[in-house]
Short mmCIF file of C-alpha atoms and ligand atoms in Angstrom, two decimals:
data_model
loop_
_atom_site.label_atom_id
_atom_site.label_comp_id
_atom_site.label_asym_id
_atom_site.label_seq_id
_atom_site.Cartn_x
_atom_site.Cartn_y
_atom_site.Cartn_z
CA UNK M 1 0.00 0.00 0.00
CA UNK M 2 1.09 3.19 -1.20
CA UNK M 3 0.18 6.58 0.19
CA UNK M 4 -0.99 9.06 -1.79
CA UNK M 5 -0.62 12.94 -0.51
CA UNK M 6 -3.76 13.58 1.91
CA UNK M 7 -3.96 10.03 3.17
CA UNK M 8 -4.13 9.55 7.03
CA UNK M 9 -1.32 8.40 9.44
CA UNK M 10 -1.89 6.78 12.55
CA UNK M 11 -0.18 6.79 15.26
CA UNK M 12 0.04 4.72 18.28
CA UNK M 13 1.14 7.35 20.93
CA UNK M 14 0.71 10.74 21.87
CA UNK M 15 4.30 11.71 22.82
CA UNK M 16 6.82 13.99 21.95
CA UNK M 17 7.71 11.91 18.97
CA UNK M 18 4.45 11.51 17.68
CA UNK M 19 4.17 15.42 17.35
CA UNK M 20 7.21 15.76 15.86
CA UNK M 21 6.19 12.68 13.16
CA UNK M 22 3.07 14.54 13.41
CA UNK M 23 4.66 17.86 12.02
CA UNK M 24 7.10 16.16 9.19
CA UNK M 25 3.54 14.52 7.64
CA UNK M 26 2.19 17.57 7.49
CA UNK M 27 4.93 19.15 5.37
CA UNK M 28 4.24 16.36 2.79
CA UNK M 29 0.94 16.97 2.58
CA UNK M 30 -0.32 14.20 4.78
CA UNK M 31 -2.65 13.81 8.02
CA UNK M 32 -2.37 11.88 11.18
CA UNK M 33 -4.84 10.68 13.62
CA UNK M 34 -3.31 9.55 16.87
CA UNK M 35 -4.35 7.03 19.29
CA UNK M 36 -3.48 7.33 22.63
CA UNK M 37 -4.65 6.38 26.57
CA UNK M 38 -3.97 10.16 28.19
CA UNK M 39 -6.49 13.41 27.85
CA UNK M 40 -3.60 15.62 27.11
CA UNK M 41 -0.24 14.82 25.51
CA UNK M 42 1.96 16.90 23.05
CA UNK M 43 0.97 14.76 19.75
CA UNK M 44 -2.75 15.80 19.58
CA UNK M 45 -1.71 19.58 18.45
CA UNK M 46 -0.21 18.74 15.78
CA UNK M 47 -2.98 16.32 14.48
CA UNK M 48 -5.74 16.17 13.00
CA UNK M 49 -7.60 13.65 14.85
CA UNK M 50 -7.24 11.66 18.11
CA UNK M 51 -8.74 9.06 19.98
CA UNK M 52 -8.45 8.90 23.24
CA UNK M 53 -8.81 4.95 24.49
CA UNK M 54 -6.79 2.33 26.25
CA UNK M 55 -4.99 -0.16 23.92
CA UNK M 56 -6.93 -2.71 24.47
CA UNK M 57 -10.67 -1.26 23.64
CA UNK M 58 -11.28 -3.31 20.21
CA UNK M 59 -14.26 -0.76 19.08
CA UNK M 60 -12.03 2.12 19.37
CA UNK M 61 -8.88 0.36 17.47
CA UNK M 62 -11.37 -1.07 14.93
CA UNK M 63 -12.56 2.48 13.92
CA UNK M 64 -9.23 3.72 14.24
CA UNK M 65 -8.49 1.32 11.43
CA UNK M 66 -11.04 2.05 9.09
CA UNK M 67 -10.06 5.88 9.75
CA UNK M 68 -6.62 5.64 8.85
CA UNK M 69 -4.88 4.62 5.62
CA UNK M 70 -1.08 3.26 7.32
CA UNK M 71 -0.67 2.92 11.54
CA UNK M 72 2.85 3.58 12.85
CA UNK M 73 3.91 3.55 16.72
CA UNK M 74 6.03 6.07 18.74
CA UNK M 75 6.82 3.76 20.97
CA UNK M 76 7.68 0.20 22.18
CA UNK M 77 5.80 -0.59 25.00
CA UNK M 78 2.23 -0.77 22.55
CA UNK M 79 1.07 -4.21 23.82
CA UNK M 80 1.91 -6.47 20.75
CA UNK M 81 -1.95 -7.83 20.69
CA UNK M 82 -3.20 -4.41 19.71
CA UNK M 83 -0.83 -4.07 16.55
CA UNK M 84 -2.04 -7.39 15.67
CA UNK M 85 -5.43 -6.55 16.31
CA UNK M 86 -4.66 -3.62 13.68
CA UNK M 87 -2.47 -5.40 11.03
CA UNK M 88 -5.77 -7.79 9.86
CA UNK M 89 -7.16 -4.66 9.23
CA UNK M 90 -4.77 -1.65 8.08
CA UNK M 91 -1.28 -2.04 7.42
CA UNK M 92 1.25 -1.83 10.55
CA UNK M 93 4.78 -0.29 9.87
CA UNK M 94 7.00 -1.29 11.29
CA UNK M 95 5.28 -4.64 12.35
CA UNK M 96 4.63 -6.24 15.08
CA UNK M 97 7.70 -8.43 14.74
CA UNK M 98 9.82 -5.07 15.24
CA UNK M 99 8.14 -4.66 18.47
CA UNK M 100 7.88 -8.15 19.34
CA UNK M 101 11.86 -8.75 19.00
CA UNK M 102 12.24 -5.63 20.77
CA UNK M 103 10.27 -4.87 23.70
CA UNK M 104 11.78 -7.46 26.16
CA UNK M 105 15.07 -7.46 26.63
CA UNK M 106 15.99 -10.66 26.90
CA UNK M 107 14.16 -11.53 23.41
CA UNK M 108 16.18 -8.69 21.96
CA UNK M 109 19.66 -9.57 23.47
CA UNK M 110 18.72 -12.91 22.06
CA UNK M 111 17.80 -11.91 18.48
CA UNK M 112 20.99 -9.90 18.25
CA UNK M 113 23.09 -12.41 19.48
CA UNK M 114 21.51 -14.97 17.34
CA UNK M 115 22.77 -12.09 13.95
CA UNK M 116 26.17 -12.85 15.22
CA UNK M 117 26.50 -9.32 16.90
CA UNK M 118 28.19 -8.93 20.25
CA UNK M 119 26.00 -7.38 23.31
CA UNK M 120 26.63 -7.52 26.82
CA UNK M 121 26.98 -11.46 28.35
CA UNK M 122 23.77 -11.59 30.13
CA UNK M 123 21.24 -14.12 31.71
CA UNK M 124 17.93 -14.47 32.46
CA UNK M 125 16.60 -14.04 36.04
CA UNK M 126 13.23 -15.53 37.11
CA UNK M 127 13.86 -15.04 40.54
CA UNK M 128 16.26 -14.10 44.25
CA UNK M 129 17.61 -17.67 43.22
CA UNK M 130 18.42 -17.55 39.64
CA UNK M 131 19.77 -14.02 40.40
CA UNK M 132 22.33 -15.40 42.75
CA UNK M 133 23.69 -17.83 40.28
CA UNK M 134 23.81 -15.32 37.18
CA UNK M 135 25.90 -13.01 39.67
CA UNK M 136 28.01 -16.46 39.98
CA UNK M 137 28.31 -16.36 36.53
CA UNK M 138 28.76 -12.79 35.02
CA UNK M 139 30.35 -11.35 38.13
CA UNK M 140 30.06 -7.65 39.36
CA UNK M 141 29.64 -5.15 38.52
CA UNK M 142 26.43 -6.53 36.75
CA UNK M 143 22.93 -4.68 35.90
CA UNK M 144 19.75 -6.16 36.69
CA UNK M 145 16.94 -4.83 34.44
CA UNK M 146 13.34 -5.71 34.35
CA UNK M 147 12.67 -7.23 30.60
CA UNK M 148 9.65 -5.17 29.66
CA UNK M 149 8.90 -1.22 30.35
CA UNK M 150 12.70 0.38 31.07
CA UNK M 151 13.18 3.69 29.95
CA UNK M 152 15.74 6.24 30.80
CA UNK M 153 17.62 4.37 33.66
CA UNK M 154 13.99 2.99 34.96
CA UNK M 155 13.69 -0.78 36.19
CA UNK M 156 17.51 -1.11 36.63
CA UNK M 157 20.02 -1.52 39.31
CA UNK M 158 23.57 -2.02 39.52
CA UNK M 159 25.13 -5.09 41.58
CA UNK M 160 28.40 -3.77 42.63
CA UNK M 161 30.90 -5.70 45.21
CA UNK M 162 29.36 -5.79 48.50
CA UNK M 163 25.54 -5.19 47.59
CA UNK M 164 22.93 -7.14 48.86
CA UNK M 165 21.65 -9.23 46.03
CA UNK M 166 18.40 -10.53 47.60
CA UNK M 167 17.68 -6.66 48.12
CA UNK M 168 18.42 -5.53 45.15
CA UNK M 169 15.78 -8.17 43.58
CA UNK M 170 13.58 -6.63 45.82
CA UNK M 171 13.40 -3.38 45.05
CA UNK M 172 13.03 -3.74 40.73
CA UNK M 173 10.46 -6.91 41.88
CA UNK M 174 8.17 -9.05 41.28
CA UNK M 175 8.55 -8.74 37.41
CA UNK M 176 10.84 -10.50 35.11
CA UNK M 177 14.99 -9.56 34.86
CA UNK M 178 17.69 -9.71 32.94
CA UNK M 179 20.88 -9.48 34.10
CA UNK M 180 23.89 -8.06 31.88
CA UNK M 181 27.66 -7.94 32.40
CA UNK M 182 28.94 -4.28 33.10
CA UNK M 183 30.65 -2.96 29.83
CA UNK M 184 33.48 -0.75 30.59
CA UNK M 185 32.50 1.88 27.80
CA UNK M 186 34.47 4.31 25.94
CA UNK M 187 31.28 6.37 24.91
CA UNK M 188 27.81 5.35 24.00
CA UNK M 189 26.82 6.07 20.25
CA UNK M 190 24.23 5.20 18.25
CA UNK M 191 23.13 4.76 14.82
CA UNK M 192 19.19 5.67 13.52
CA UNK M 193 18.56 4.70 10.02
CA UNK M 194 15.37 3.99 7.95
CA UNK M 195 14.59 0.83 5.27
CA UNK M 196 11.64 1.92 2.66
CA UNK M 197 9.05 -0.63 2.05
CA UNK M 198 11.38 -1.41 -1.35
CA UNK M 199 14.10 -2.25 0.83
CA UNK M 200 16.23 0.25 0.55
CA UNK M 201 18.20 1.42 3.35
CA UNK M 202 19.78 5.03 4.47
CA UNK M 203 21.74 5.40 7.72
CA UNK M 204 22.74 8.92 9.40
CA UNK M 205 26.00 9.08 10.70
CA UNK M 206 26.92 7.71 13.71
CA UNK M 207 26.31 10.29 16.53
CA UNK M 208 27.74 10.10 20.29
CA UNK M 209 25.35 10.09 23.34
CA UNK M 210 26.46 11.76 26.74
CA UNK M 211 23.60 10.73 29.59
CA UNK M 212 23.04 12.60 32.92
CA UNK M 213 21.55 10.50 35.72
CA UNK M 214 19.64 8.06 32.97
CA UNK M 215 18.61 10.90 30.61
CA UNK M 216 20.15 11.41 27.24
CA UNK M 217 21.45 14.91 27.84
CA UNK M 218 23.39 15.52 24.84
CA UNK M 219 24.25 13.97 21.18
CA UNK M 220 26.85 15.11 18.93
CA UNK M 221 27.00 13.75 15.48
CA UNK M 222 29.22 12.73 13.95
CA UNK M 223 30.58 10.58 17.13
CA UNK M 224 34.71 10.61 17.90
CA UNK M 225 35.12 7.47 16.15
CA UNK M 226 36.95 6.07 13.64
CA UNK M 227 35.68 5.99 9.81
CA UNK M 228 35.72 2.06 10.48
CA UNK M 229 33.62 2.26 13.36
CA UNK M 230 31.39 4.40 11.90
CA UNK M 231 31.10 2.15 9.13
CA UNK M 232 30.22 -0.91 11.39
CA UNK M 233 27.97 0.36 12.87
CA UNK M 234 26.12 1.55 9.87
CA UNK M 235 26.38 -2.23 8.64
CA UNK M 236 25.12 -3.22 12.19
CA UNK M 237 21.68 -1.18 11.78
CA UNK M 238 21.68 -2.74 8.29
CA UNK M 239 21.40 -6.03 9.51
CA UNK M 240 18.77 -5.20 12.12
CA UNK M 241 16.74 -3.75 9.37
CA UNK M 242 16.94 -6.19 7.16
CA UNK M 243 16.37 -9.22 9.39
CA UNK M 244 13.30 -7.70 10.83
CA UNK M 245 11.91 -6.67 7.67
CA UNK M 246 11.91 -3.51 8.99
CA UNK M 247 10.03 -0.20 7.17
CA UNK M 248 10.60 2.48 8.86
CA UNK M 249 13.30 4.30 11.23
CA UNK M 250 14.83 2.87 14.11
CA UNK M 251 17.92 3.60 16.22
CA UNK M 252 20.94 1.26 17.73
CA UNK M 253 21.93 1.74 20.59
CA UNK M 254 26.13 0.48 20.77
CA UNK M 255 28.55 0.75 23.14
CA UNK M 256 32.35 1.98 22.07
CA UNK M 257 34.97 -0.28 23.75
CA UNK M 258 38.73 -0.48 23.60
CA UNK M 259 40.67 -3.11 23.74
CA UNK M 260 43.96 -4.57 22.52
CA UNK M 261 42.44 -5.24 19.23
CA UNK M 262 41.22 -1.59 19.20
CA UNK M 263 37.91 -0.15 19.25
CA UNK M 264 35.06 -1.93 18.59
CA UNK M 265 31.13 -1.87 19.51
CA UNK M 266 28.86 -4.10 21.55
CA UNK M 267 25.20 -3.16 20.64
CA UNK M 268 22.95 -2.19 23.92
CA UNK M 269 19.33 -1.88 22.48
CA UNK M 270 17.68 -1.42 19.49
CA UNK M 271 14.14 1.21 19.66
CA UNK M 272 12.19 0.58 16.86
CA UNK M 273 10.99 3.62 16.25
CA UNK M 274 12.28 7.32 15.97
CA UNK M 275 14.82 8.30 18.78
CA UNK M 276 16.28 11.21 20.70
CA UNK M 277 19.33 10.76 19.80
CA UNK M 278 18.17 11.24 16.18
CA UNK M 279 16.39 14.77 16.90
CA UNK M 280 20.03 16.35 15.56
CA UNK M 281 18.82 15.55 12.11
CA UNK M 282 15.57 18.46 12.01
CA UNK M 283 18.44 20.83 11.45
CA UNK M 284 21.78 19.04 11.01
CA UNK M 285 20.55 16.47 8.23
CA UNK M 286 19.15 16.90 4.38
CA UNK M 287 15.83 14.84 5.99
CA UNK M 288 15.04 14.93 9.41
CA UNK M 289 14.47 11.46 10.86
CA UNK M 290 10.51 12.63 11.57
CA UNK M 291 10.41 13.24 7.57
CA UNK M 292 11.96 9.83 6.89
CA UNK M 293 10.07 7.68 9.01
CA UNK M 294 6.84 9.19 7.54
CA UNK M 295 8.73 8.14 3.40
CA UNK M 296 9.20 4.84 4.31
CA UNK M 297 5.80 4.03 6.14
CA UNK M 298 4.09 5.88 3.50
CA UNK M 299 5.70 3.48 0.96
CA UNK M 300 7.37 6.59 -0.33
CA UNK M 301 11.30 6.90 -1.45
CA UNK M 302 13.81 7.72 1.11
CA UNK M 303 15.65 10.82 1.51
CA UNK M 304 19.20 11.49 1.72
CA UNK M 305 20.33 11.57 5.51
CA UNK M 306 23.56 13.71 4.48
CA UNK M 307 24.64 16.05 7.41
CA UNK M 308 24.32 19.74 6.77
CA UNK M 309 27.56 20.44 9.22
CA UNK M 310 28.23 18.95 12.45
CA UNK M 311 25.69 19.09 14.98
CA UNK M 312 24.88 19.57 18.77
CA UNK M 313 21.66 18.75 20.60
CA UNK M 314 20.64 19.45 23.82
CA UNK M 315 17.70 18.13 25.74
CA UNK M 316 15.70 20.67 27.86
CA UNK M 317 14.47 18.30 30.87
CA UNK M 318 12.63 19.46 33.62
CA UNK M 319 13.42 23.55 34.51
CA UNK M 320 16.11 23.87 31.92
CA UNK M 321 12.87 24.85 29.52
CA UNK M 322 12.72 28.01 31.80
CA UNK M 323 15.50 29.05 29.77
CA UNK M 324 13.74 29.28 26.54
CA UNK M 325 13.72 33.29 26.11
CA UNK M 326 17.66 33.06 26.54
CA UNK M 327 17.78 30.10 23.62
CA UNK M 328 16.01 32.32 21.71
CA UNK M 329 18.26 35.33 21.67
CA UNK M 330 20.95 33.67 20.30
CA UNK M 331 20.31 33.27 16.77
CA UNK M 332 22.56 29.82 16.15
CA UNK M 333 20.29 27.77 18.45
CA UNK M 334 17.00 26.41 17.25
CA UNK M 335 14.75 25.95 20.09
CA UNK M 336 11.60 23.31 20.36
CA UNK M 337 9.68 22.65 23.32
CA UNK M 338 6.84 19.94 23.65
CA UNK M 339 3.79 21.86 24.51
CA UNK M 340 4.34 20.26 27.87
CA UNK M 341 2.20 22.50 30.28
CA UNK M 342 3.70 21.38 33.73
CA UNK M 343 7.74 21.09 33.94
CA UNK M 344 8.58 18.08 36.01
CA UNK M 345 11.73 17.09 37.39
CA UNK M 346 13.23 14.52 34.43
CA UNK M 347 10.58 15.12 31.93
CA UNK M 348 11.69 16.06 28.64
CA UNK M 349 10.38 19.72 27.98
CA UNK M 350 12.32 20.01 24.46
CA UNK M 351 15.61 20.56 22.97
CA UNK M 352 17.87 22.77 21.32
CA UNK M 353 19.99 22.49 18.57
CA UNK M 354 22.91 23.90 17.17
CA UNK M 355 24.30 23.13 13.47
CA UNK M 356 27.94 24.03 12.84
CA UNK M 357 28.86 23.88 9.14
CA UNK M 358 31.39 22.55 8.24
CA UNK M 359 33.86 23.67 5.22
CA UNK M 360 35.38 21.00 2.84
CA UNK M 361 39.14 22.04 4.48
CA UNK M 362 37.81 21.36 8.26
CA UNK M 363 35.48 18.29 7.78
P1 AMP U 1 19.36 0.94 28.71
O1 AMP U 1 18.00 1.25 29.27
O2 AMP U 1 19.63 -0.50 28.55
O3 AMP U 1 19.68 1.75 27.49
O4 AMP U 1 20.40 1.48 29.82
C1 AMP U 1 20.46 2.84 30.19
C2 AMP U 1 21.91 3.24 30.40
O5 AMP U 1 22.52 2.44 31.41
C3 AMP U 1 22.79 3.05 29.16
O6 AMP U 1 22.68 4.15 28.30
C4 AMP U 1 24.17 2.91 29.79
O7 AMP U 1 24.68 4.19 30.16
C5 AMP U 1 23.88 2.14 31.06
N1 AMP U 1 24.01 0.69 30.81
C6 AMP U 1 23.02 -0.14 30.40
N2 AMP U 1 23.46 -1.40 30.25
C7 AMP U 1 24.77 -1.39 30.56
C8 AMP U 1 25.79 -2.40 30.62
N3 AMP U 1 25.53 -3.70 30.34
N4 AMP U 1 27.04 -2.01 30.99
C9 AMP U 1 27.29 -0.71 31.30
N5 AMP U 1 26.37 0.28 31.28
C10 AMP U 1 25.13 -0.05 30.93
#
């Protein structure tokens, strides 16, 4: 299926990332209708059409379907029976396969593993016991992460010498865990690239990732790495694409280690869908990653993802978004804020960007 220009997009989600998808349709000429649990959110502005119901209410999803001409998701945590509950009757891109692979961690350590690429040695945990004997095996410092419904540092502790590994169980508990070896990173980098529903595939460049208690705080593209890291990592996202049968964007997530080989990556997690780290690319990138997303689920051709200069972003969480009539009086920033009405400590307000070109001699 094909999209012609005024067809409807849905979207599962009524985050920051659906508005943002929300506002690249719209410069092409298409709609979106978003679907989405909470009242308020920052995606309904920039639609034209909402409903407001829990994933799971059938009538509402069924006329959802019939409203919209493709459904996409913002993100992961969509339980995997309403996409298939939508994909008999609209197409879903990506599918549910994307999500399925990728929503519990130990299903996606395992599918990456299983592509030959290296992640973190990990185990699974189903309880105090099993915990006790992965810590045997993987030693400390370790994580423990609940499978299903992490985000920015949420359901994860670390198991350091000395800590209580009973209590730690505890406190992420009753749910089930993973438990990864601690990499000794370099930096953290990732890749977000897009396959069309051709198969063709266009990756940015690779782009570094500095964190502050969880929260991505900053990305820099291109990342300090070498061209043949770079490279591998573009052929990493490749292969993720391609074995999911992906259409759409999604992002890497990789670790940069050093060792007496070199550098070299170990891939953390995969979000299929468009990512903060890839929010460089409104300004810093021929075609935004909100733009591209929308081409390949509309069955359209991609764009080129060649950078426009090297680039800075800079989330605004909580009260840095007070600072927005200072962004704005310096004319290299570009400033975007959510339409979040309440500022909250670690919520994600907006970001700022800053594009440096660069000239042929210094690039
Ligand atoms: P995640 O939710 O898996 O992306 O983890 C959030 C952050 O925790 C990552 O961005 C890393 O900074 C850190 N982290 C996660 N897993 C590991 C690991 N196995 N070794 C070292 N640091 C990790």
């Amino acid at each position: 299926m094909i999209l012609s220009p005024g067809a409807t997009i849905g979207i599962l989600g009524a985050g920051q990332l659906g508005r943002m998808l929300a506002m690249a349709a719209l410069k092409l000429g298409l709609r979106t209708h978003i679907f989405a649990p909470e009242a308020a959110a920052p995606a309904y502005d920039a639609a034209a059409a909402r409903t407001v119901a829990a994933f799971d209410d059938e009538a509402a999803l069924a006329r959802f379907a019939e409203a919209v001409d493709v459904v996409t998701f913002e993100f992961e945590n969509v339980p995997t029976a309403t996409v298939e509950f939508l994909a008999e009757r609209v197409a879903v891109r990506p599918g549910v396969r994307a999500l399925a692979q990728t929503q519990d961690r130990l299903t996606e350590k395992t599918f990456l593993r299983d592509l030959g690429l290296k992640t973190a040695p990990f185990a699974k945990v189903e309880d105090a016991g099993a915990l006790v004997r992965a810590v045997a095996e993987l030693g400390r410092p370790a994580i423990l992460k609940t499978r299903r419904f992490g985000y920015d540092g949420k359901g994860q502790s670390l198991i350091r010498e000395g800590s209580n590994v009973a209590a730690v169980h505890r406190t992420l508990g009753p749910a089930p865990m993973i438990l990864e070896g601690f990499v000794a990173f370099e930096r953290e980098v990732s890749v977000v690239a897009a396959r069309s529903l051709e198969g063709e595939i266009v990756a940015y460049d690779l782009c570094e990732n500095e964190h502050e208690r969880h929260i991505l705080a900053r990305t820099r593209a291109p990342a300090r790495v070498s061209p043949e890291t770079a490279a591998e990592a573009k052929r990493i996202a490749g292969q993720v694409l391609e074995a999911l049968e992906y259409v759409g964007v999604l992002a890497v997530e990789l670790f940069v280690v050093r060792d007496r080989h070199g550098e070299g990556l170990i891939v953390n997690e995969v979000a299929p869908r468009v990512h903060n780290s890839g929010h460089w690319t409104i300004e810093g990138a021929q075609t935004s990653q909100f733009e591209q997303h929308v081409r390949a689920i509309a069955g359209w051709p991609l764009g080129a993802s060649t950078r426009r200069g090297r680039a800075e972003m800079h989330n605004l969480i909580g009260e840095d978004a007070e600072e927005w009539r200072d962004i704005l009086a310096q004319p290299d920033l570009s400033l975007h804020l959510y339409g979040k009405l309440e500022i909250r400590p670690d919520r994600k307000m907006g970001h700022v960007t800053r594009v440096f070109p660069e000239t042929p001699s210094n690039g």
